[in-house]
PDB file of C-alpha atoms and ligand atoms in Angstrom:
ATOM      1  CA  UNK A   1     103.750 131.154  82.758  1.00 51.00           C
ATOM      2  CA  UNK A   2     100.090 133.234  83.118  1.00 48.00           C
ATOM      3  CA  UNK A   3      99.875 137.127  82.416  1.00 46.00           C
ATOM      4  CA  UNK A   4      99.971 137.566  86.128  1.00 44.00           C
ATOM      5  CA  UNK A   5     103.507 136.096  86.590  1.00 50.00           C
ATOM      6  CA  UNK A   6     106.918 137.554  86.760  1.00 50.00           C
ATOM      7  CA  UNK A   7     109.422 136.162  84.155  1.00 56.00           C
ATOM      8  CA  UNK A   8     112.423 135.486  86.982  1.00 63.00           C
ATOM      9  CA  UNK A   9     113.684 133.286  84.144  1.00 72.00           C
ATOM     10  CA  UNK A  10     113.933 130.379  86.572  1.00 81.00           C
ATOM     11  CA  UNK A  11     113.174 127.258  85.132  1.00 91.00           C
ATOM     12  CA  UNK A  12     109.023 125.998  86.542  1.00 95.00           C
ATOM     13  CA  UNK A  13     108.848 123.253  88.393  1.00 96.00           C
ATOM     14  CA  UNK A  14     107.575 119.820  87.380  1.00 98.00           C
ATOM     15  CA  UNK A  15     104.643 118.028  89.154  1.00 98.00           C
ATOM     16  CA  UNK A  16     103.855 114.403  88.471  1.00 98.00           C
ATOM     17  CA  UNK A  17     100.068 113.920  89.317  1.00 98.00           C
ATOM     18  CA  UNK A  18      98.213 110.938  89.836  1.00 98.00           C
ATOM     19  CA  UNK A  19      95.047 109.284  90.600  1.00 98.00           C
ATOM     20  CA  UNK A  20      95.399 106.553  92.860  1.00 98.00           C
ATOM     21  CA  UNK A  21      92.367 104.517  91.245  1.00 98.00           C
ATOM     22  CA  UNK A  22      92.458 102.209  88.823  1.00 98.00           C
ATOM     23  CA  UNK A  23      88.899 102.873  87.115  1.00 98.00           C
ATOM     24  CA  UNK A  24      88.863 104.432  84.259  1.00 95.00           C
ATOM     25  CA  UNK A  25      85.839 106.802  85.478  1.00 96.00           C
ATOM     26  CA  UNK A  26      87.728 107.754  88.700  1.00 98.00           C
ATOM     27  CA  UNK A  27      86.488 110.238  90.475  1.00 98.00           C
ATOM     28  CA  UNK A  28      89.668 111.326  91.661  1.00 98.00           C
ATOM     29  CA  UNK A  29      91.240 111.301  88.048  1.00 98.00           C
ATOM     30  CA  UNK A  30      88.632 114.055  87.843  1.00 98.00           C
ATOM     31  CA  UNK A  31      89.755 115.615  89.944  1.00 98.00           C
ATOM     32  CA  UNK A  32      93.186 115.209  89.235  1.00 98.00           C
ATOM     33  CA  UNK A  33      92.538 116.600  85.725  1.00 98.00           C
ATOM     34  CA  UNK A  34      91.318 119.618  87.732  1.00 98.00           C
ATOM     35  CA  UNK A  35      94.414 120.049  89.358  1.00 98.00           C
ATOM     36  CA  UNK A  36      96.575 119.813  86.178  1.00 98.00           C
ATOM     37  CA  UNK A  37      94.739 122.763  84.433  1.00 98.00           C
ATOM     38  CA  UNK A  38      94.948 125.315  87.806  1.00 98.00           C
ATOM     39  CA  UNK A  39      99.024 124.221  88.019  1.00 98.00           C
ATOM     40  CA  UNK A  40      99.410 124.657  84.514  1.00 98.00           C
ATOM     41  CA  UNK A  41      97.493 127.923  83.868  1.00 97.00           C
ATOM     42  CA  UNK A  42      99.745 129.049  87.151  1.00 97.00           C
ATOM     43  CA  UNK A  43     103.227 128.116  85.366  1.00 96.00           C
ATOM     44  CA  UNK A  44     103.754 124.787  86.549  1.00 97.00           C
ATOM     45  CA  UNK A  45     104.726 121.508  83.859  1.00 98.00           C
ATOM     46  CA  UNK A  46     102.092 118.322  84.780  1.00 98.00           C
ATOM     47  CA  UNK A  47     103.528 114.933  83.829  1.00 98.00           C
ATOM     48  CA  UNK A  48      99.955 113.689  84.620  1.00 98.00           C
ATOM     49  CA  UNK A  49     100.058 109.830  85.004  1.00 98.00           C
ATOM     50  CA  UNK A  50      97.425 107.168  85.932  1.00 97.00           C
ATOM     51  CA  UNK A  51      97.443 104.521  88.353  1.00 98.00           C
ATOM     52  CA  UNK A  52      97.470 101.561  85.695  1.00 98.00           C
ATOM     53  CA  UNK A  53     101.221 103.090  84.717  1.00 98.00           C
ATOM     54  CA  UNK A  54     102.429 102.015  88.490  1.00 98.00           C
ATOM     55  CA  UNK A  55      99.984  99.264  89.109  1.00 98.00           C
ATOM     56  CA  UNK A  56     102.819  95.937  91.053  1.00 98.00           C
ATOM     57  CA  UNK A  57     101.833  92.675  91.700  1.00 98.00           C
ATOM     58  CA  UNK A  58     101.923  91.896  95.613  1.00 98.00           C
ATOM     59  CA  UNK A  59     104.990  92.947  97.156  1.00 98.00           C
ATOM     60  CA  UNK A  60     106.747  89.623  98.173  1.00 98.00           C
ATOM     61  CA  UNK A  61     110.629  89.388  99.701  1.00 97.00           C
ATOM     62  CA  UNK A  62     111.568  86.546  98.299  1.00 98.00           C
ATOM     63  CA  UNK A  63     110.752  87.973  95.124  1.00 97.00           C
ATOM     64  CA  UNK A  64     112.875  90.680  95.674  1.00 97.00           C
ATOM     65  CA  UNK A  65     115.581  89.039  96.746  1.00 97.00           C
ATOM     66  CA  UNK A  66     115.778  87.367  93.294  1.00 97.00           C
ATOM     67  CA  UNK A  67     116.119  90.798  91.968  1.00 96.00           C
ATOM     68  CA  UNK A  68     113.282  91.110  90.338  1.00 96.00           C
ATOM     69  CA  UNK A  69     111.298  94.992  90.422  1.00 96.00           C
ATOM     70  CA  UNK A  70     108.360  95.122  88.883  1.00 98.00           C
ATOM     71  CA  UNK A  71     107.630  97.370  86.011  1.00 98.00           C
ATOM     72  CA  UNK A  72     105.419  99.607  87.599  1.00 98.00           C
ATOM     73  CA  UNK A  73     107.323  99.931  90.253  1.00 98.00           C
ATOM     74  CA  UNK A  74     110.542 100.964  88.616  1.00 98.00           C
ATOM     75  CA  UNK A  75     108.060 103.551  86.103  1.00 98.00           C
ATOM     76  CA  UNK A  76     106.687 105.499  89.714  1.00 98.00           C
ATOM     77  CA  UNK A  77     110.400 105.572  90.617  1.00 98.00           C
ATOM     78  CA  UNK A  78     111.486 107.126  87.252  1.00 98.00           C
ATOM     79  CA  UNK A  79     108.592 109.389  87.159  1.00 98.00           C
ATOM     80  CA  UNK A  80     109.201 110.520  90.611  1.00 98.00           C
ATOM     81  CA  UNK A  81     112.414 111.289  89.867  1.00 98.00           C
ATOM     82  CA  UNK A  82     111.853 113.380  86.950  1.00 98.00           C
ATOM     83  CA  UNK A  83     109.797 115.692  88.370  1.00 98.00           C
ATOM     84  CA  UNK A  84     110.391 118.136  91.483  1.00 97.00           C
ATOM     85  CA  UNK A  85     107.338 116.985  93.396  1.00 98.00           C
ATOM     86  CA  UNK A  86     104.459 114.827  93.018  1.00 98.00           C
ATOM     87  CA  UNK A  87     100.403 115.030  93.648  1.00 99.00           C
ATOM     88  CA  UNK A  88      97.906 111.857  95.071  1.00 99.00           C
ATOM     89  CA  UNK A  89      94.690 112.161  94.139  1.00 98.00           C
ATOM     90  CA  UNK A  90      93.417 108.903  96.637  1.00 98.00           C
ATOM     91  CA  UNK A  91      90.068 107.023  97.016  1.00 98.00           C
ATOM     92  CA  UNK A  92      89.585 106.326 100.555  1.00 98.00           C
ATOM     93  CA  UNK A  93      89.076 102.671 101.053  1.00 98.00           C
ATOM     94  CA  UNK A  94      87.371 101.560 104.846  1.00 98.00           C
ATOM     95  CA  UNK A  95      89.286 105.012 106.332  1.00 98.00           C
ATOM     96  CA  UNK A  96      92.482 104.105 104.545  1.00 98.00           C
ATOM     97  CA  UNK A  97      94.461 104.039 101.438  1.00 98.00           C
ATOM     98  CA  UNK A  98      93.617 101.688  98.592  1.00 98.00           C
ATOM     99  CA  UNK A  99      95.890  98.549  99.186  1.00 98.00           C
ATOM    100  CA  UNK A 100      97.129  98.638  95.207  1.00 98.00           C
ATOM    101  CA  UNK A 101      98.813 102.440  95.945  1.00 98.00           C
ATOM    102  CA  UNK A 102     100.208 101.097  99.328  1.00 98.00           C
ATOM    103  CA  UNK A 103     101.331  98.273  97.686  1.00 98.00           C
ATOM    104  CA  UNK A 104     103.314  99.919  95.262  1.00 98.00           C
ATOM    105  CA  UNK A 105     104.816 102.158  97.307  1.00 98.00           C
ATOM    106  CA  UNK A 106     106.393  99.872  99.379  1.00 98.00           C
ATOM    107  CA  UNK A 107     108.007  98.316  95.806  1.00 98.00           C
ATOM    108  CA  UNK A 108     108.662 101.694  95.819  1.00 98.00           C
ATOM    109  CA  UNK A 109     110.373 102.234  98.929  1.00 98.00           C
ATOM    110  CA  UNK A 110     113.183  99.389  98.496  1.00 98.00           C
ATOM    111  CA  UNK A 111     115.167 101.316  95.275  1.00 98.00           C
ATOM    112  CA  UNK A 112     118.277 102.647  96.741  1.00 97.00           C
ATOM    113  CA  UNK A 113     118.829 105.774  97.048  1.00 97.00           C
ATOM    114  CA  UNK A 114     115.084 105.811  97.885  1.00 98.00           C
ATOM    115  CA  UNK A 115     113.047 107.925  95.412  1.00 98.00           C
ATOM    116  CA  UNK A 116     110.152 109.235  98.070  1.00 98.00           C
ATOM    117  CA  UNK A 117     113.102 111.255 100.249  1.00 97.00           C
ATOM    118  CA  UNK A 118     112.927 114.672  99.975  1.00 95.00           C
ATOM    119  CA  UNK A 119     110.672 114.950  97.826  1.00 96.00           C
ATOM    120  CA  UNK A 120     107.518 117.246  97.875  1.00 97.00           C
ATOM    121  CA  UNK A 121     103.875 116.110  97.528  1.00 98.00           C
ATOM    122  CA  UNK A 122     100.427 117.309  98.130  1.00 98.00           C
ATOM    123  CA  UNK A 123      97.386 115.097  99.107  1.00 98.00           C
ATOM    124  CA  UNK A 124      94.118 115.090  97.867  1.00 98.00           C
ATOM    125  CA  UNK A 125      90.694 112.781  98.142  1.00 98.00           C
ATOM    126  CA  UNK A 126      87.552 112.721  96.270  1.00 98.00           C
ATOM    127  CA  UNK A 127      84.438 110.539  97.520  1.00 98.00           C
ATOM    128  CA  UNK A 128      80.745 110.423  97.149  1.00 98.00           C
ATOM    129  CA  UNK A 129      80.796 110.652 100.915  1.00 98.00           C
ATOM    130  CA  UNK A 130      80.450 113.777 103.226  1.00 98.00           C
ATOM    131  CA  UNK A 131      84.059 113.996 104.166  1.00 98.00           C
ATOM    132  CA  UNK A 132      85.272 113.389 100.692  1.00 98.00           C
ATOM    133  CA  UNK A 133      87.556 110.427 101.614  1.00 98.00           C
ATOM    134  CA  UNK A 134      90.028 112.505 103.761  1.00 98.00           C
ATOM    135  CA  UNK A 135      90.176 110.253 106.339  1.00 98.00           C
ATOM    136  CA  UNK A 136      92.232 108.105 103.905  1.00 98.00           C
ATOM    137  CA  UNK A 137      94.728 110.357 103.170  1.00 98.00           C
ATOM    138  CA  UNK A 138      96.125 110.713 107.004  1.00 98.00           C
ATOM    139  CA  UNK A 139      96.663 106.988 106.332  1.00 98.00           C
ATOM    140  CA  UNK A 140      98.896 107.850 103.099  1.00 98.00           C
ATOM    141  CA  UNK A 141     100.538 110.405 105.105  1.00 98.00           C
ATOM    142  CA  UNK A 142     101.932 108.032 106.932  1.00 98.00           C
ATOM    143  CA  UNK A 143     104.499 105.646 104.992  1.00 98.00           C
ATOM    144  CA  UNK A 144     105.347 109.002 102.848  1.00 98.00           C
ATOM    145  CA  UNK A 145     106.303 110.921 105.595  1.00 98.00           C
ATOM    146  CA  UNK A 146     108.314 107.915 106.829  1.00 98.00           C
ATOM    147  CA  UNK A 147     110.021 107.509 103.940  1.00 98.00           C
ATOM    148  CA  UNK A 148     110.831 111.045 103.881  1.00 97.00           C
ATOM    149  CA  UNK A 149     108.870 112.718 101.749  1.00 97.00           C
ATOM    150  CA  UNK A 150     107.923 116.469 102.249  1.00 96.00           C
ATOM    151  CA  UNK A 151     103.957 116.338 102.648  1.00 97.00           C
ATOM    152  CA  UNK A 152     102.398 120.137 102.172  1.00 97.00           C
ATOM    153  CA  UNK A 153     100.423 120.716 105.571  1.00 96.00           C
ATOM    154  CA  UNK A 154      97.306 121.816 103.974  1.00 97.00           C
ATOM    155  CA  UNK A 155      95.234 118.351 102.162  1.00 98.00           C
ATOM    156  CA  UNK A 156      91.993 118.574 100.040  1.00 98.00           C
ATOM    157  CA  UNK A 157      89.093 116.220 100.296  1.00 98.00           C
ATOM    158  CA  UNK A 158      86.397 116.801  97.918  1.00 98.00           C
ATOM    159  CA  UNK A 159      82.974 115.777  99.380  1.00 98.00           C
ATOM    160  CA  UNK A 160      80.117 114.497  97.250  1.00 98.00           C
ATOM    161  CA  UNK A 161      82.005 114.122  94.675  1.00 98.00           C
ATOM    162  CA  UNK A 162      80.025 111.889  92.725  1.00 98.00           C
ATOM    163  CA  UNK A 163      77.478 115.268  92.101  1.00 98.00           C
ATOM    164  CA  UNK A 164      80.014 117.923  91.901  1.00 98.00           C
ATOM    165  CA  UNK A 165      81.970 118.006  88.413  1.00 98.00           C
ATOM    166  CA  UNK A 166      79.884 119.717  86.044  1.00 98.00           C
ATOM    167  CA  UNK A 167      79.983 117.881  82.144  1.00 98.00           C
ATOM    168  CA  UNK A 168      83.053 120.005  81.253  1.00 97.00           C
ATOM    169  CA  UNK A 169      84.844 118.087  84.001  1.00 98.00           C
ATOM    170  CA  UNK A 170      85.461 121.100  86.157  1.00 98.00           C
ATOM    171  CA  UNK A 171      84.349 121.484  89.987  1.00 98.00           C
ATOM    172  CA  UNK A 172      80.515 123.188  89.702  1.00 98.00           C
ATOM    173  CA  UNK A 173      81.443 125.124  93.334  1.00 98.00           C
ATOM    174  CA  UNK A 174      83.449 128.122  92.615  1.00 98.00           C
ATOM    175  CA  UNK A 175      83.977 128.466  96.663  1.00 98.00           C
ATOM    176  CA  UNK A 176      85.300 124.925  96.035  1.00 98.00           C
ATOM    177  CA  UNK A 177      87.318 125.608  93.482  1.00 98.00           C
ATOM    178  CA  UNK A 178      88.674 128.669  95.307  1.00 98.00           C
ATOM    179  CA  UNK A 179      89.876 126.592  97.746  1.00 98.00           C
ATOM    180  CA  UNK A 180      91.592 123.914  95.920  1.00 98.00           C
ATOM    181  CA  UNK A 181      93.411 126.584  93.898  1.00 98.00           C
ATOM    182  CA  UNK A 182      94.766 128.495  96.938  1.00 98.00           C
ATOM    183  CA  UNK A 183      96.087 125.075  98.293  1.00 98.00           C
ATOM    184  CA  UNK A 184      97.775 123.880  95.105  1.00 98.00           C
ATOM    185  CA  UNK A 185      99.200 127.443  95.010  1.00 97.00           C
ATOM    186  CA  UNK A 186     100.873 127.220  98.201  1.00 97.00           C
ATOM    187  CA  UNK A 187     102.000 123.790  97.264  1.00 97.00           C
ATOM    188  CA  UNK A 188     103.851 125.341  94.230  1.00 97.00           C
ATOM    189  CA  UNK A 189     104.484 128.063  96.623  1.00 95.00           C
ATOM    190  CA  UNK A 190     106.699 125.084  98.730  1.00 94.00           C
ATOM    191  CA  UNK A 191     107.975 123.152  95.811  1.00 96.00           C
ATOM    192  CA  UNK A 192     109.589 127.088  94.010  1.00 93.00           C
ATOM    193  CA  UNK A 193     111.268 127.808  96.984  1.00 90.00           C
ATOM    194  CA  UNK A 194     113.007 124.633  97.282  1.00 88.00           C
ATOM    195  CA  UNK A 195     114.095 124.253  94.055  1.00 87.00           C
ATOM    196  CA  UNK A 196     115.526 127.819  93.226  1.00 84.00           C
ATOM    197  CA  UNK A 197     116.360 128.442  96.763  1.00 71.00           C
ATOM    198  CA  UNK A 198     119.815 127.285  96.820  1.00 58.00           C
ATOM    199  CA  UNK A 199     120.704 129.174  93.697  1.00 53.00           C
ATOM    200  CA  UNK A 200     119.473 132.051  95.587  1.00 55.00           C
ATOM    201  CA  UNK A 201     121.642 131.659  99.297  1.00 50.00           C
ATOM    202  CA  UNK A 202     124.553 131.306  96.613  1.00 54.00           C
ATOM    203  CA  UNK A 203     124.001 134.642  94.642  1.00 54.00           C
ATOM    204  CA  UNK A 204     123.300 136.161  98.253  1.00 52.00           C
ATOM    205  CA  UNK A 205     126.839 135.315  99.487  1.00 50.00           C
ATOM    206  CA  UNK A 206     128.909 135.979  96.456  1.00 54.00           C
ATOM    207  CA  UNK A 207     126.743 139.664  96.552  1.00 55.00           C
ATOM    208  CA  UNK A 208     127.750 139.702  99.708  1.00 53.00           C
ATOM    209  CA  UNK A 209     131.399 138.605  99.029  1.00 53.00           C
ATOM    210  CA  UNK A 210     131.498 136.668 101.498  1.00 49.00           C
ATOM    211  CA  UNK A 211     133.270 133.834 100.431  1.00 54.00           C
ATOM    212  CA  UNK A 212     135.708 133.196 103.144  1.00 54.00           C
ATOM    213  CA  UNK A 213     133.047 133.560 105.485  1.00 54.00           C
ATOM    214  CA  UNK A 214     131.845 130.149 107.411  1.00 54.00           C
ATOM    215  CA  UNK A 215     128.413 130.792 106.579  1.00 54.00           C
ATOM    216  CA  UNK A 216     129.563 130.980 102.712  1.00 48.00           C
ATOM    217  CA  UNK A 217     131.042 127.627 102.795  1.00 49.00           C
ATOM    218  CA  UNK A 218     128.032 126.504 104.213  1.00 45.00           C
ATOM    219  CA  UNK A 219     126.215 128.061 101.447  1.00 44.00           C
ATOM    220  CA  UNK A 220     128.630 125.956  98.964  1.00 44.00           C
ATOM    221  CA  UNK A 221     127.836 122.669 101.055  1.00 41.00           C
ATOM    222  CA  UNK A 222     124.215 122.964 101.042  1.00 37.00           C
ATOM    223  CA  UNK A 223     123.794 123.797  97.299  1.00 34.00           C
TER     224      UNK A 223
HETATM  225  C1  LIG B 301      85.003 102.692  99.312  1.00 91.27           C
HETATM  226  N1  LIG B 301      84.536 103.997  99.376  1.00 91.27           N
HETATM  227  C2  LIG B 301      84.700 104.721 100.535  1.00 91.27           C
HETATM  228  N2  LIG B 301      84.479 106.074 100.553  1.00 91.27           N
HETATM  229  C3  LIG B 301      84.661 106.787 101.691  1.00 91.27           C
HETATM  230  O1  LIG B 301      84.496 108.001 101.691  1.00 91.27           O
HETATM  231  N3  LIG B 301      85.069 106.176 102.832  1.00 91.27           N
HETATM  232  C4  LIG B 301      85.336 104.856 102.899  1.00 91.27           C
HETATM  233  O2  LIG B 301      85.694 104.329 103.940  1.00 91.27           O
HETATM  234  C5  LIG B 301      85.151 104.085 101.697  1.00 91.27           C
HETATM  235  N4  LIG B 301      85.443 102.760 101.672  1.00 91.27           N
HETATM  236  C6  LIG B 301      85.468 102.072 100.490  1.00 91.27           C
HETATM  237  C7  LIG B 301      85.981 100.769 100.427  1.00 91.27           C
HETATM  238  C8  LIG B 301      86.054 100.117  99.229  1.00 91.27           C
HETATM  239  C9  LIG B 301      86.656  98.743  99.179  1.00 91.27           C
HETATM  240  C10 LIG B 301      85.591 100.733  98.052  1.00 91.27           C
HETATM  241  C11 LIG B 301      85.676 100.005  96.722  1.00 91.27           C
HETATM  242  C12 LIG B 301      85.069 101.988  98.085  1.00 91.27           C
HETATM  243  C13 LIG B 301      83.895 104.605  98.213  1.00 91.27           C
HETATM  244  C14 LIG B 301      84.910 105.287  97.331  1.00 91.27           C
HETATM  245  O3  LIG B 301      85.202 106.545  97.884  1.00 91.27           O
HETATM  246  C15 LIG B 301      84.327 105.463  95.932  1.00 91.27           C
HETATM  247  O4  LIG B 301      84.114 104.182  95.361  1.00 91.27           O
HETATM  248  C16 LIG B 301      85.176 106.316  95.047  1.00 91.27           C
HETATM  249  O5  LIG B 301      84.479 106.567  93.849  1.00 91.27           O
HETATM  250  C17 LIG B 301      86.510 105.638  94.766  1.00 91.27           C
HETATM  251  O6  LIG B 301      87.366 106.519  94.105  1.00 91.27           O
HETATM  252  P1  LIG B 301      87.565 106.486  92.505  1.00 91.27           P
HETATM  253  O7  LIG B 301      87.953 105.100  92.119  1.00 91.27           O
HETATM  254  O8  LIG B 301      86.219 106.864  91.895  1.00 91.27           O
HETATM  255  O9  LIG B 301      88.598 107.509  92.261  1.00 91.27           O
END
């Protein structure tokens, strides 16, 4: 928690962040890094990760159907599941996303219950080009969203990225770095509410003492 924080005592939520490149001089692990120090000066826990931890060999069905998962595969699904939410930080490859993070997802996708549902995540991009690889992440939205993931509205694309970390590793552009923080605020914003919301319908209705009500039992059902 920062000095500008109120203690509520609720627990802080737990982002797993990623770069979805497997070089080791990524330039969206850079900017992935960047994102773990504004969400944990602002409260949050980072389980940062790298792509190398989920990396699958070609998703193949009659593979599956011998049971076998592969390692990565089953690591993204625990690591997913220990956190509230999750961040992307995705190359763009030819408008699209990298075929080793689509590949693992769908690995992903086939654990039952399904680890991507319901869960929160935030999108970003970082490319040497002009529109900073975002065209690539509408392309990830995709087989999240239809897996049921929650994706925050609002997606950063950092252009020229290849010229814009300063040797400390952070973002040279203030106005730049503005603008990621607001967004990953929101996003924490998103992934808060959901988390300690249903704690919070529950202390409404026993305030309220309404307990018999309908709505109350809804309240129970939901939580
Ligand atoms: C790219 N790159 C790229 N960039 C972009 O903005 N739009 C694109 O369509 C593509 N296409 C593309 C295809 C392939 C196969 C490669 C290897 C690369 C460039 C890419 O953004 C750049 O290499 C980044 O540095 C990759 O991200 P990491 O690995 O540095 O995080």
């Amino acid at each position: 928690m920062n000095e500008n924080q109120i203690n509520t005592g609720l627990e802080p939520i737990r982002i797993l962040l990623f770069s979805g490149s497997l070089s080791k001089d990524s330039l969206n692990g850079k900017l992935a890094r960047v994102a773990a120090s504004i969400i944990e000066k602002n409260g949050g826990i980072v389980d940062f990760a790298s792509m190398s931890e989920f990396d699958t060999p070609s998703y193949n069905q009659d593979l599956e159907a011998t049971g076998f998962y592969p390692p990565g595969a089953m690591e993204l699904r625990k690591r997913i599941l220990e956190n509230d939410a999750f961040i992307i930080s995705a190359p763009d490859y030819n408008g699209s996303v990298p075929g080793v993070l689509k590949n693992t997802i769908d690995w992903v996708s086939r654990f039952r219950p399904q680890p991507f549902k319901g869960k929160h995540a935030f999108l970003m991009s970082a490319s040497p080009s002009v529109a900073g690889g975002n065209p690539g992440l509408w392309s990830l939205r995709n087989p999240l969203e239809k897996l049921g993931t929650n994706i925050f509205a609002s997606m950063f694309s950092l252009a020229s990225a290849h010229q814009a970390f300063s040797p400390d590793g952070n973002i040279k552009d203030h106005t730049i770095t503005i603008r990621l923080k607001e967004n990953l605020l929101g996003f924490m914003n998103a992934v808060e509410a959901t988390k300690h919301y249903p704690y919070l319908k529950k202390a409404w209705a026993e305030f309220m003492d309404i307990k018999k009500d309908p709505l109350a039992r809804w309240v129970e059902q939901s939580n």
